[in-house]
JSON list of C-alpha atoms in Angstrom, two decimals:
[
{"chain": "A", "resi": 1, "resn": "UNK", "atom": "CA", "xyz": [26.60, -11.59, -158.60]},
{"chain": "A", "resi": 2, "resn": "UNK", "atom": "CA", "xyz": [25.23, -9.20, -155.98]},
{"chain": "A", "resi": 3, "resn": "UNK", "atom": "CA", "xyz": [22.99, -6.48, -157.37]},
{"chain": "A", "resi": 4, "resn": "UNK", "atom": "CA", "xyz": [25.14, -3.79, -155.71]},
{"chain": "A", "resi": 5, "resn": "UNK", "atom": "CA", "xyz": [28.09, -4.81, -157.89]},
{"chain": "A", "resi": 6, "resn": "UNK", "atom": "CA", "xyz": [26.17, -4.12, -161.07]},
{"chain": "A", "resi": 7, "resn": "UNK", "atom": "CA", "xyz": [24.06, -1.13, -159.97]},
{"chain": "A", "resi": 8, "resn": "UNK", "atom": "CA", "xyz": [23.76, 1.74, -162.40]},
{"chain": "A", "resi": 9, "resn": "UNK", "atom": "CA", "xyz": [21.74, 4.93, -162.56]},
{"chain": "A", "resi": 10, "resn": "UNK", "atom": "CA", "xyz": [18.66, 4.47, -164.76]},
{"chain": "A", "resi": 11, "resn": "UNK", "atom": "CA", "xyz": [17.32, 7.55, -166.52]},
{"chain": "A", "resi": 12, "resn": "UNK", "atom": "CA", "xyz": [15.01, 5.91, -169.08]},
{"chain": "A", "resi": 13, "resn": "UNK", "atom": "CA", "xyz": [11.98, 3.90, -167.98]},
{"chain": "A", "resi": 14, "resn": "UNK", "atom": "CA", "xyz": [9.45, 1.61, -169.65]},
{"chain": "A", "resi": 15, "resn": "UNK", "atom": "CA", "xyz": [5.72, 2.26, -169.62]},
{"chain": "A", "resi": 16, "resn": "UNK", "atom": "CA", "xyz": [5.21, -0.55, -167.11]},
{"chain": "A", "resi": 17, "resn": "UNK", "atom": "CA", "xyz": [3.40, 0.69, -164.01]},
{"chain": "A", "resi": 18, "resn": "UNK", "atom": "CA", "xyz": [5.04, 0.63, -160.59]},
{"chain": "A", "resi": 19, "resn": "UNK", "atom": "CA", "xyz": [2.29, -0.95, -158.54]},
{"chain": "A", "resi": 20, "resn": "UNK", "atom": "CA", "xyz": [1.34, 0.83, -155.33]},
{"chain": "A", "resi": 21, "resn": "UNK", "atom": "CA", "xyz": [1.47, -2.44, -153.40]},
{"chain": "A", "resi": 22, "resn": "UNK", "atom": "CA", "xyz": [5.10, -3.03, -154.43]},
{"chain": "A", "resi": 23, "resn": "UNK", "atom": "CA", "xyz": [6.08, 0.56, -153.68]},
{"chain": "A", "resi": 24, "resn": "UNK", "atom": "CA", "xyz": [4.49, 0.42, -150.23]},
{"chain": "A", "resi": 25, "resn": "UNK", "atom": "CA", "xyz": [6.12, -2.93, -149.54]},
{"chain": "A", "resi": 26, "resn": "UNK", "atom": "CA", "xyz": [9.57, -1.52, -150.33]},
{"chain": "A", "resi": 27, "resn": "UNK", "atom": "CA", "xyz": [8.96, 1.63, -148.30]},
{"chain": "A", "resi": 28, "resn": "UNK", "atom": "CA", "xyz": [7.76, -0.48, -145.37]},
{"chain": "A", "resi": 29, "resn": "UNK", "atom": "CA", "xyz": [10.76, -2.80, -145.53]},
{"chain": "A", "resi": 30, "resn": "UNK", "atom": "CA", "xyz": [13.06, 0.23, -145.68]},
{"chain": "A", "resi": 31, "resn": "UNK", "atom": "CA", "xyz": [11.77, 1.33, -142.28]},
{"chain": "A", "resi": 32, "resn": "UNK", "atom": "CA", "xyz": [14.01, -1.34, -140.75]},
{"chain": "A", "resi": 33, "resn": "UNK", "atom": "CA", "xyz": [17.03, 0.85, -141.46]},
{"chain": "A", "resi": 34, "resn": "UNK", "atom": "CA", "xyz": [19.00, 2.62, -138.71]},
{"chain": "A", "resi": 35, "resn": "UNK", "atom": "CA", "xyz": [17.36, 5.70, -137.17]},
{"chain": "A", "resi": 36, "resn": "UNK", "atom": "CA", "xyz": [18.27, 8.11, -134.39]},
{"chain": "A", "resi": 37, "resn": "UNK", "atom": "CA", "xyz": [16.48, 7.27, -131.15]},
{"chain": "A", "resi": 38, "resn": "UNK", "atom": "CA", "xyz": [14.04, 5.12, -133.13]},
{"chain": "A", "resi": 39, "resn": "UNK", "atom": "CA", "xyz": [12.26, 8.35, -134.11]},
{"chain": "A", "resi": 40, "resn": "UNK", "atom": "CA", "xyz": [12.27, 7.85, -137.90]},
{"chain": "A", "resi": 41, "resn": "UNK", "atom": "CA", "xyz": [12.90, 11.49, -138.73]},
{"chain": "A", "resi": 42, "resn": "UNK", "atom": "CA", "xyz": [11.77, 11.31, -142.35]},
{"chain": "A", "resi": 43, "resn": "UNK", "atom": "CA", "xyz": [8.76, 11.51, -144.65]},
{"chain": "A", "resi": 44, "resn": "UNK", "atom": "CA", "xyz": [8.35, 10.66, -148.33]},
{"chain": "A", "resi": 45, "resn": "UNK", "atom": "CA", "xyz": [6.24, 12.53, -150.87]},
{"chain": "A", "resi": 46, "resn": "UNK", "atom": "CA", "xyz": [5.16, 10.24, -153.73]},
{"chain": "A", "resi": 47, "resn": "UNK", "atom": "CA", "xyz": [4.58, 11.99, -157.05]},
{"chain": "A", "resi": 48, "resn": "UNK", "atom": "CA", "xyz": [2.84, 10.17, -159.90]},
{"chain": "A", "resi": 49, "resn": "UNK", "atom": "CA", "xyz": [0.74, 12.97, -161.38]},
{"chain": "A", "resi": 50, "resn": "UNK", "atom": "CA", "xyz": [2.15, 14.31, -164.67]},
{"chain": "A", "resi": 51, "resn": "UNK", "atom": "CA", "xyz": [1.22, 17.89, -163.83]},
{"chain": "A", "resi": 52, "resn": "UNK", "atom": "CA", "xyz": [3.09, 17.68, -160.52]},
{"chain": "A", "resi": 53, "resn": "UNK", "atom": "CA", "xyz": [6.15, 16.22, -162.26]},
{"chain": "A", "resi": 54, "resn": "UNK", "atom": "CA", "xyz": [6.00, 19.11, -164.70]},
{"chain": "A", "resi": 55, "resn": "UNK", "atom": "CA", "xyz": [6.03, 21.55, -161.81]},
{"chain": "A", "resi": 56, "resn": "UNK", "atom": "CA", "xyz": [8.90, 19.76, -160.05]},
{"chain": "A", "resi": 57, "resn": "UNK", "atom": "CA", "xyz": [11.04, 19.51, -163.17]},
{"chain": "A", "resi": 58, "resn": "UNK", "atom": "CA", "xyz": [12.55, 23.05, -163.11]},
{"chain": "A", "resi": 59, "resn": "UNK", "atom": "CA", "xyz": [13.72, 22.53, -159.52]},
{"chain": "A", "resi": 60, "resn": "UNK", "atom": "CA", "xyz": [15.79, 19.63, -160.86]},
{"chain": "A", "resi": 61, "resn": "UNK", "atom": "CA", "xyz": [17.20, 21.60, -163.80]},
{"chain": "A", "resi": 62, "resn": "UNK", "atom": "CA", "xyz": [14.65, 19.97, -166.14]},
{"chain": "A", "resi": 63, "resn": "UNK", "atom": "CA", "xyz": [16.41, 16.62, -166.14]},
{"chain": "A", "resi": 64, "resn": "UNK", "atom": "CA", "xyz": [14.19, 14.51, -168.43]},
{"chain": "A", "resi": 65, "resn": "UNK", "atom": "CA", "xyz": [13.82, 11.56, -166.01]},
{"chain": "A", "resi": 66, "resn": "UNK", "atom": "CA", "xyz": [11.73, 13.72, -163.65]},
{"chain": "A", "resi": 67, "resn": "UNK", "atom": "CA", "xyz": [8.91, 13.84, -166.19]},
{"chain": "A", "resi": 68, "resn": "UNK", "atom": "CA", "xyz": [9.75, 10.48, -167.74]},
{"chain": "A", "resi": 69, "resn": "UNK", "atom": "CA", "xyz": [9.72, 8.31, -164.63]},
{"chain": "A", "resi": 70, "resn": "UNK", "atom": "CA", "xyz": [6.48, 6.67, -163.48]},
{"chain": "A", "resi": 71, "resn": "UNK", "atom": "CA", "xyz": [7.21, 7.71, -159.90]},
{"chain": "A", "resi": 72, "resn": "UNK", "atom": "CA", "xyz": [9.20, 10.51, -158.30]},
{"chain": "A", "resi": 73, "resn": "UNK", "atom": "CA", "xyz": [9.97, 10.18, -154.59]},
{"chain": "A", "resi": 74, "resn": "UNK", "atom": "CA", "xyz": [11.03, 13.18, -152.51]},
{"chain": "A", "resi": 75, "resn": "UNK", "atom": "CA", "xyz": [12.62, 12.13, -149.23]},
{"chain": "A", "resi": 76, "resn": "UNK", "atom": "CA", "xyz": [12.27, 14.80, -146.55]},
{"chain": "A", "resi": 77, "resn": "UNK", "atom": "CA", "xyz": [13.97, 15.39, -143.23]},
{"chain": "A", "resi": 78, "resn": "UNK", "atom": "CA", "xyz": [10.98, 15.62, -140.92]},
{"chain": "A", "resi": 79, "resn": "UNK", "atom": "CA", "xyz": [11.05, 16.79, -137.32]},
{"chain": "A", "resi": 80, "resn": "UNK", "atom": "CA", "xyz": [7.49, 18.14, -137.56]},
{"chain": "A", "resi": 81, "resn": "UNK", "atom": "CA", "xyz": [5.78, 14.83, -136.83]},
{"chain": "A", "resi": 82, "resn": "UNK", "atom": "CA", "xyz": [7.95, 14.22, -133.75]},
{"chain": "A", "resi": 83, "resn": "UNK", "atom": "CA", "xyz": [7.44, 17.80, -132.58]},
{"chain": "A", "resi": 84, "resn": "UNK", "atom": "CA", "xyz": [3.64, 17.60, -132.87]},
{"chain": "A", "resi": 85, "resn": "UNK", "atom": "CA", "xyz": [3.68, 14.23, -131.09]},
{"chain": "A", "resi": 86, "resn": "UNK", "atom": "CA", "xyz": [5.74, 15.71, -128.24]},
{"chain": "A", "resi": 87, "resn": "UNK", "atom": "CA", "xyz": [3.41, 18.70, -127.87]},
{"chain": "A", "resi": 88, "resn": "UNK", "atom": "CA", "xyz": [0.38, 16.42, -127.81]},
{"chain": "A", "resi": 89, "resn": "UNK", "atom": "CA", "xyz": [1.96, 14.35, -125.02]},
{"chain": "A", "resi": 90, "resn": "UNK", "atom": "CA", "xyz": [2.79, 17.16, -122.56]},
{"chain": "A", "resi": 91, "resn": "UNK", "atom": "CA", "xyz": [6.44, 17.22, -123.68]},
{"chain": "A", "resi": 92, "resn": "UNK", "atom": "CA", "xyz": [8.47, 20.28, -124.71]},
{"chain": "A", "resi": 93, "resn": "UNK", "atom": "CA", "xyz": [10.27, 19.74, -128.05]},
{"chain": "A", "resi": 94, "resn": "UNK", "atom": "CA", "xyz": [13.47, 21.58, -128.93]},
{"chain": "A", "resi": 95, "resn": "UNK", "atom": "CA", "xyz": [14.09, 20.60, -132.51]},
{"chain": "A", "resi": 96, "resn": "UNK", "atom": "CA", "xyz": [14.07, 23.98, -134.29]},
{"chain": "A", "resi": 97, "resn": "UNK", "atom": "CA", "xyz": [17.85, 24.05, -134.73]},
{"chain": "A", "resi": 98, "resn": "UNK", "atom": "CA", "xyz": [20.61, 22.97, -137.08]},
{"chain": "A", "resi": 99, "resn": "UNK", "atom": "CA", "xyz": [21.65, 19.88, -135.11]},
{"chain": "A", "resi": 100, "resn": "UNK", "atom": "CA", "xyz": [18.10, 18.57, -135.38]},
{"chain": "A", "resi": 101, "resn": "UNK", "atom": "CA", "xyz": [18.18, 19.16, -139.14]},
{"chain": "A", "resi": 102, "resn": "UNK", "atom": "CA", "xyz": [21.44, 17.20, -139.39]},
{"chain": "A", "resi": 103, "resn": "UNK", "atom": "CA", "xyz": [19.97, 14.33, -137.40]},
{"chain": "A", "resi": 104, "resn": "UNK", "atom": "CA", "xyz": [16.81, 14.28, -139.52]},
{"chain": "A", "resi": 105, "resn": "UNK", "atom": "CA", "xyz": [18.77, 14.59, -142.77]},
{"chain": "A", "resi": 106, "resn": "UNK", "atom": "CA", "xyz": [21.00, 11.68, -141.75]},
{"chain": "A", "resi": 107, "resn": "UNK", "atom": "CA", "xyz": [17.95, 9.56, -140.89]},
{"chain": "A", "resi": 108, "resn": "UNK", "atom": "CA", "xyz": [16.40, 10.45, -144.23]},
{"chain": "A", "resi": 109, "resn": "UNK", "atom": "CA", "xyz": [19.44, 9.60, -146.31]},
{"chain": "A", "resi": 110, "resn": "UNK", "atom": "CA", "xyz": [19.86, 6.26, -144.53]},
{"chain": "A", "resi": 111, "resn": "UNK", "atom": "CA", "xyz": [16.22, 5.44, -145.23]},
{"chain": "A", "resi": 112, "resn": "UNK", "atom": "CA", "xyz": [16.56, 6.59, -148.83]},
{"chain": "A", "resi": 113, "resn": "UNK", "atom": "CA", "xyz": [19.62, 4.43, -149.47]},
{"chain": "A", "resi": 114, "resn": "UNK", "atom": "CA", "xyz": [17.98, 1.37, -147.93]},
{"chain": "A", "resi": 115, "resn": "UNK", "atom": "CA", "xyz": [14.99, 1.94, -150.19]},
{"chain": "A", "resi": 116, "resn": "UNK", "atom": "CA", "xyz": [17.28, 2.23, -153.22]},
{"chain": "A", "resi": 117, "resn": "UNK", "atom": "CA", "xyz": [18.99, -1.06, -152.41]},
{"chain": "A", "resi": 118, "resn": "UNK", "atom": "CA", "xyz": [15.68, -2.88, -151.95]},
{"chain": "A", "resi": 119, "resn": "UNK", "atom": "CA", "xyz": [14.13, -1.35, -155.08]},
{"chain": "A", "resi": 120, "resn": "UNK", "atom": "CA", "xyz": [17.06, -2.43, -157.23]},
{"chain": "A", "resi": 121, "resn": "UNK", "atom": "CA", "xyz": [16.95, -5.92, -155.73]},
{"chain": "A", "resi": 122, "resn": "UNK", "atom": "CA", "xyz": [13.30, -6.02, -156.88]},
{"chain": "A", "resi": 123, "resn": "UNK", "atom": "CA", "xyz": [14.39, -5.18, -160.44]},
{"chain": "A", "resi": 124, "resn": "UNK", "atom": "CA", "xyz": [13.39, -1.52, -160.45]},
{"chain": "A", "resi": 125, "resn": "UNK", "atom": "CA", "xyz": [15.66, 1.17, -161.82]},
{"chain": "A", "resi": 126, "resn": "UNK", "atom": "CA", "xyz": [16.28, 4.53, -160.23]},
{"chain": "A", "resi": 127, "resn": "UNK", "atom": "CA", "xyz": [18.32, 7.70, -160.34]},
{"chain": "A", "resi": 128, "resn": "UNK", "atom": "CA", "xyz": [19.33, 9.78, -157.33]},
{"chain": "A", "resi": 129, "resn": "UNK", "atom": "CA", "xyz": [18.92, 13.52, -157.97]},
{"chain": "A", "resi": 130, "resn": "UNK", "atom": "CA", "xyz": [21.45, 15.61, -156.08]},
{"chain": "A", "resi": 131, "resn": "UNK", "atom": "CA", "xyz": [19.64, 18.71, -157.28]},
{"chain": "A", "resi": 132, "resn": "UNK", "atom": "CA", "xyz": [17.14, 18.46, -154.41]},
{"chain": "A", "resi": 133, "resn": "UNK", "atom": "CA", "xyz": [19.20, 20.74, -152.15]},
{"chain": "A", "resi": 134, "resn": "UNK", "atom": "CA", "xyz": [20.16, 23.17, -154.92]},
{"chain": "A", "resi": 135, "resn": "UNK", "atom": "CA", "xyz": [16.82, 25.00, -155.07]},
{"chain": "A", "resi": 136, "resn": "UNK", "atom": "CA", "xyz": [14.84, 23.61, -152.14]},
{"chain": "A", "resi": 137, "resn": "UNK", "atom": "CA", "xyz": [12.52, 26.62, -151.94]},
{"chain": "A", "resi": 138, "resn": "UNK", "atom": "CA", "xyz": [10.76, 25.55, -155.15]},
{"chain": "A", "resi": 139, "resn": "UNK", "atom": "CA", "xyz": [10.27, 21.99, -153.92]},
{"chain": "A", "resi": 140, "resn": "UNK", "atom": "CA", "xyz": [9.04, 23.21, -150.54]},
{"chain": "A", "resi": 141, "resn": "UNK", "atom": "CA", "xyz": [6.40, 25.38, -152.22]},
{"chain": "A", "resi": 142, "resn": "UNK", "atom": "CA", "xyz": [5.27, 22.78, -154.76]},
{"chain": "A", "resi": 143, "resn": "UNK", "atom": "CA", "xyz": [4.98, 19.96, -152.23]},
{"chain": "A", "resi": 144, "resn": "UNK", "atom": "CA", "xyz": [3.56, 22.27, -149.54]},
{"chain": "A", "resi": 145, "resn": "UNK", "atom": "CA", "xyz": [6.12, 21.25, -146.95]},
{"chain": "A", "resi": 146, "resn": "UNK", "atom": "CA", "xyz": [5.39, 22.82, -143.53]},
{"chain": "A", "resi": 147, "resn": "UNK", "atom": "CA", "xyz": [7.85, 24.01, -140.89]},
{"chain": "A", "resi": 148, "resn": "UNK", "atom": "CA", "xyz": [10.47, 21.49, -139.75]},
{"chain": "A", "resi": 149, "resn": "UNK", "atom": "CA", "xyz": [10.18, 19.51, -143.01]},
{"chain": "A", "resi": 150, "resn": "UNK", "atom": "CA", "xyz": [12.96, 19.82, -145.59]},
{"chain": "A", "resi": 151, "resn": "UNK", "atom": "CA", "xyz": [13.65, 17.99, -148.89]},
{"chain": "A", "resi": 152, "resn": "UNK", "atom": "CA", "xyz": [17.05, 16.31, -148.94]},
{"chain": "A", "resi": 153, "resn": "UNK", "atom": "CA", "xyz": [16.86, 13.63, -151.66]},
{"chain": "A", "resi": 154, "resn": "UNK", "atom": "CA", "xyz": [14.84, 12.77, -154.75]},
{"chain": "A", "resi": 155, "resn": "UNK", "atom": "CA", "xyz": [14.62, 9.43, -156.56]},
{"chain": "A", "resi": 156, "resn": "UNK", "atom": "CA", "xyz": [13.13, 8.84, -159.99]},
{"chain": "A", "resi": 157, "resn": "UNK", "atom": "CA", "xyz": [11.79, 5.30, -160.10]},
{"chain": "A", "resi": 158, "resn": "UNK", "atom": "CA", "xyz": [10.52, 2.85, -162.69]},
{"chain": "A", "resi": 159, "resn": "UNK", "atom": "CA", "xyz": [11.20, -0.32, -164.63]},
{"chain": "A", "resi": 160, "resn": "UNK", "atom": "CA", "xyz": [14.44, 0.13, -166.64]},
{"chain": "A", "resi": 161, "resn": "UNK", "atom": "CA", "xyz": [14.35, 0.80, -170.36]},
{"chain": "A", "resi": 162, "resn": "UNK", "atom": "CA", "xyz": [18.13, 0.99, -170.73]},
{"chain": "A", "resi": 163, "resn": "UNK", "atom": "CA", "xyz": [21.28, -0.71, -169.47]},
{"chain": "A", "resi": 164, "resn": "UNK", "atom": "CA", "xyz": [24.07, 1.90, -169.36]},
{"chain": "A", "resi": 165, "resn": "UNK", "atom": "CA", "xyz": [27.69, 1.07, -168.65]},
{"chain": "A", "resi": 166, "resn": "UNK", "atom": "CA", "xyz": [28.80, 0.94, -165.04]},
{"chain": "A", "resi": 167, "resn": "UNK", "atom": "CA", "xyz": [30.32, 4.17, -163.75]},
{"chain": "A", "resi": 168, "resn": "UNK", "atom": "CA", "xyz": [33.94, 4.08, -162.66]},
{"chain": "A", "resi": 169, "resn": "UNK", "atom": "CA", "xyz": [34.89, 4.11, -158.99]},
{"chain": "A", "resi": 170, "resn": "UNK", "atom": "CA", "xyz": [38.09, 5.03, -157.15]},
{"chain": "A", "resi": 171, "resn": "UNK", "atom": "CA", "xyz": [40.12, 2.13, -155.71]},
{"chain": "A", "resi": 172, "resn": "UNK", "atom": "CA", "xyz": [39.37, 1.08, -152.14]},
{"chain": "A", "resi": 173, "resn": "UNK", "atom": "CA", "xyz": [42.79, 2.18, -150.91]},
{"chain": "A", "resi": 174, "resn": "UNK", "atom": "CA", "xyz": [41.93, 5.77, -151.86]},
{"chain": "A", "resi": 175, "resn": "UNK", "atom": "CA", "xyz": [39.15, 6.02, -149.26]},
{"chain": "A", "resi": 176, "resn": "UNK", "atom": "CA", "xyz": [40.49, 3.93, -146.36]},
{"chain": "A", "resi": 177, "resn": "UNK", "atom": "CA", "xyz": [42.45, 5.48, -143.49]},
{"chain": "A", "resi": 178, "resn": "UNK", "atom": "CA", "xyz": [43.73, 3.06, -140.82]},
{"chain": "A", "resi": 179, "resn": "UNK", "atom": "CA", "xyz": [43.35, 4.36, -137.24]},
{"chain": "A", "resi": 180, "resn": "UNK", "atom": "CA", "xyz": [43.91, 8.04, -138.16]},
{"chain": "A", "resi": 181, "resn": "UNK", "atom": "CA", "xyz": [43.47, 10.11, -141.30]},
{"chain": "A", "resi": 182, "resn": "UNK", "atom": "CA", "xyz": [46.51, 9.92, -143.58]},
{"chain": "A", "resi": 183, "resn": "UNK", "atom": "CA", "xyz": [46.57, 13.00, -145.78]},
{"chain": "A", "resi": 184, "resn": "UNK", "atom": "CA", "xyz": [47.00, 12.63, -149.53]},
{"chain": "A", "resi": 185, "resn": "UNK", "atom": "CA", "xyz": [50.36, 13.28, -151.14]},
{"chain": "A", "resi": 186, "resn": "UNK", "atom": "CA", "xyz": [50.72, 14.37, -154.76]},
{"chain": "A", "resi": 187, "resn": "UNK", "atom": "CA", "xyz": [51.97, 10.89, -155.55]},
{"chain": "A", "resi": 188, "resn": "UNK", "atom": "CA", "xyz": [48.88, 9.27, -154.02]},
{"chain": "A", "resi": 189, "resn": "UNK", "atom": "CA", "xyz": [46.56, 11.61, -155.90]},
{"chain": "A", "resi": 190, "resn": "UNK", "atom": "CA", "xyz": [48.29, 10.68, -159.16]},
{"chain": "A", "resi": 191, "resn": "UNK", "atom": "CA", "xyz": [47.96, 6.99, -158.34]},
{"chain": "A", "resi": 192, "resn": "UNK", "atom": "CA", "xyz": [44.37, 7.03, -157.17]},
{"chain": "A", "resi": 193, "resn": "UNK", "atom": "CA", "xyz": [43.03, 9.14, -160.06]},
{"chain": "A", "resi": 194, "resn": "UNK", "atom": "CA", "xyz": [45.14, 7.61, -162.83]},
{"chain": "A", "resi": 195, "resn": "UNK", "atom": "CA", "xyz": [42.56, 5.12, -164.09]},
{"chain": "A", "resi": 196, "resn": "UNK", "atom": "CA", "xyz": [39.65, 7.57, -163.87]},
{"chain": "A", "resi": 197, "resn": "UNK", "atom": "CA", "xyz": [41.51, 10.27, -165.78]},
{"chain": "A", "resi": 198, "resn": "UNK", "atom": "CA", "xyz": [42.61, 7.85, -168.50]},
{"chain": "A", "resi": 199, "resn": "UNK", "atom": "CA", "xyz": [39.20, 6.38, -169.28]},
{"chain": "A", "resi": 200, "resn": "UNK", "atom": "CA", "xyz": [38.27, 7.12, -172.88]},
{"chain": "A", "resi": 201, "resn": "UNK", "atom": "CA", "xyz": [34.91, 8.62, -171.90]},
{"chain": "A", "resi": 202, "resn": "UNK", "atom": "CA", "xyz": [36.54, 10.97, -169.39]},
{"chain": "A", "resi": 203, "resn": "UNK", "atom": "CA", "xyz": [39.15, 12.09, -171.90]},
{"chain": "A", "resi": 204, "resn": "UNK", "atom": "CA", "xyz": [36.30, 12.77, -174.31]},
{"chain": "A", "resi": 205, "resn": "UNK", "atom": "CA", "xyz": [34.54, 14.67, -171.52]},
{"chain": "A", "resi": 206, "resn": "UNK", "atom": "CA", "xyz": [37.56, 16.96, -171.31]},
{"chain": "A", "resi": 207, "resn": "UNK", "atom": "CA", "xyz": [37.69, 17.42, -175.08]},
{"chain": "A", "resi": 208, "resn": "UNK", "atom": "CA", "xyz": [34.06, 18.41, -175.54]},
{"chain": "A", "resi": 209, "resn": "UNK", "atom": "CA", "xyz": [34.31, 20.84, -172.64]},
{"chain": "A", "resi": 210, "resn": "UNK", "atom": "CA", "xyz": [37.60, 22.27, -173.90]},
{"chain": "A", "resi": 211, "resn": "UNK", "atom": "CA", "xyz": [39.40, 21.57, -170.64]},
{"chain": "A", "resi": 212, "resn": "UNK", "atom": "CA", "xyz": [42.93, 20.32, -170.03]},
{"chain": "A", "resi": 213, "resn": "UNK", "atom": "CA", "xyz": [42.06, 18.11, -167.05]},
{"chain": "A", "resi": 214, "resn": "UNK", "atom": "CA", "xyz": [39.03, 16.24, -165.76]},
{"chain": "A", "resi": 215, "resn": "UNK", "atom": "CA", "xyz": [39.23, 18.17, -162.49]},
{"chain": "A", "resi": 216, "resn": "UNK", "atom": "CA", "xyz": [38.74, 21.43, -164.43]},
{"chain": "A", "resi": 217, "resn": "UNK", "atom": "CA", "xyz": [35.48, 20.11, -165.85]},
{"chain": "A", "resi": 218, "resn": "UNK", "atom": "CA", "xyz": [34.18, 19.79, -162.30]},
{"chain": "A", "resi": 219, "resn": "UNK", "atom": "CA", "xyz": [35.59, 23.03, -160.88]},
{"chain": "A", "resi": 220, "resn": "UNK", "atom": "CA", "xyz": [34.99, 25.28, -163.90]},
{"chain": "A", "resi": 221, "resn": "UNK", "atom": "CA", "xyz": [31.76, 23.90, -165.36]},
{"chain": "A", "resi": 222, "resn": "UNK", "atom": "CA", "xyz": [29.83, 21.36, -163.29]},
{"chain": "A", "resi": 223, "resn": "UNK", "atom": "CA", "xyz": [30.26, 22.55, -159.70]},
{"chain": "A", "resi": 224, "resn": "UNK", "atom": "CA", "xyz": [31.66, 26.06, -159.71]},
{"chain": "A", "resi": 225, "resn": "UNK", "atom": "CA", "xyz": [32.56, 28.16, -156.69]},
{"chain": "A", "resi": 226, "resn": "UNK", "atom": "CA", "xyz": [30.05, 30.84, -157.72]},
{"chain": "A", "resi": 227, "resn": "UNK", "atom": "CA", "xyz": [27.21, 28.33, -158.08]},
{"chain": "A", "resi": 228, "resn": "UNK", "atom": "CA", "xyz": [28.07, 26.61, -154.81]},
{"chain": "A", "resi": 229, "resn": "UNK", "atom": "CA", "xyz": [28.08, 29.91, -152.92]},
{"chain": "A", "resi": 230, "resn": "UNK", "atom": "CA", "xyz": [24.82, 31.08, -154.48]},
{"chain": "A", "resi": 231, "resn": "UNK", "atom": "CA", "xyz": [23.04, 27.80, -153.78]},
{"chain": "A", "resi": 232, "resn": "UNK", "atom": "CA", "xyz": [24.49, 27.69, -150.27]},
{"chain": "A", "resi": 233, "resn": "UNK", "atom": "CA", "xyz": [22.86, 31.04, -149.62]},
{"chain": "A", "resi": 234, "resn": "UNK", "atom": "CA", "xyz": [19.53, 29.72, -150.89]},
{"chain": "A", "resi": 235, "resn": "UNK", "atom": "CA", "xyz": [19.89, 26.58, -148.79]},
{"chain": "A", "resi": 236, "resn": "UNK", "atom": "CA", "xyz": [20.50, 28.60, -145.62]},
{"chain": "A", "resi": 237, "resn": "UNK", "atom": "CA", "xyz": [17.51, 30.83, -146.36]},
{"chain": "A", "resi": 238, "resn": "UNK", "atom": "CA", "xyz": [15.32, 27.78, -146.90]},
{"chain": "A", "resi": 239, "resn": "UNK", "atom": "CA", "xyz": [16.50, 26.25, -143.62]},
{"chain": "A", "resi": 240, "resn": "UNK", "atom": "CA", "xyz": [15.53, 29.49, -141.85]},
{"chain": "A", "resi": 241, "resn": "UNK", "atom": "CA", "xyz": [12.15, 29.48, -143.59]},
{"chain": "A", "resi": 242, "resn": "UNK", "atom": "CA", "xyz": [11.48, 25.91, -142.47]},
{"chain": "A", "resi": 243, "resn": "UNK", "atom": "CA", "xyz": [12.47, 26.65, -138.88]},
{"chain": "A", "resi": 244, "resn": "UNK", "atom": "CA", "xyz": [15.79, 24.80, -138.63]},
{"chain": "A", "resi": 245, "resn": "UNK", "atom": "CA", "xyz": [17.93, 27.98, -138.23]}
]
């Protein structure tokens, strides 16, 4: 069976060391992924030091795998390297804008996902931290990221010390639109979310959070409007600070 069909987020890691040679091999192989204009608009900060993990932890809401993983990788959208190269070659760069951030962020996420696939094929376990863009200012300060460099993804990495159940996924028909986008009817929503909402663990999720529906757990507790607006404001300020707005 293909590894992708059994992939799971790993949050607990063994004490086995992730060798630098293996890490560099995987990062090198990942460079074969798609990239805009062959510019490779990304950089990766490798964190192994326990003190640095301790400092990064609050920016990721103190999720225990940040301090527990042998390696933490912060993938950054990076137009600084390209800009400095252009200036050194009698060219005039124009990458201090939002479109350039989007291009660099896309490059970075493609590179990150390719790395994840290769790392899991090698037997490593990892967890993608979506918290990277929630409080980017802290990460920028800790990792000393200069102008035109912005953190967009974080991976905790190590050899697995657990084998959790696979997470559920929506059926393929819920995400495919042939030729043009076909909007969702109430009937389709009921059909596509039926299995997810009726999983025992998701019903339990509702019970322990005292919510009537699974959707309410997400809108009222996990990803609230107030939090999204507050973190959006911080994200915009950080983009200005780093020179992308």
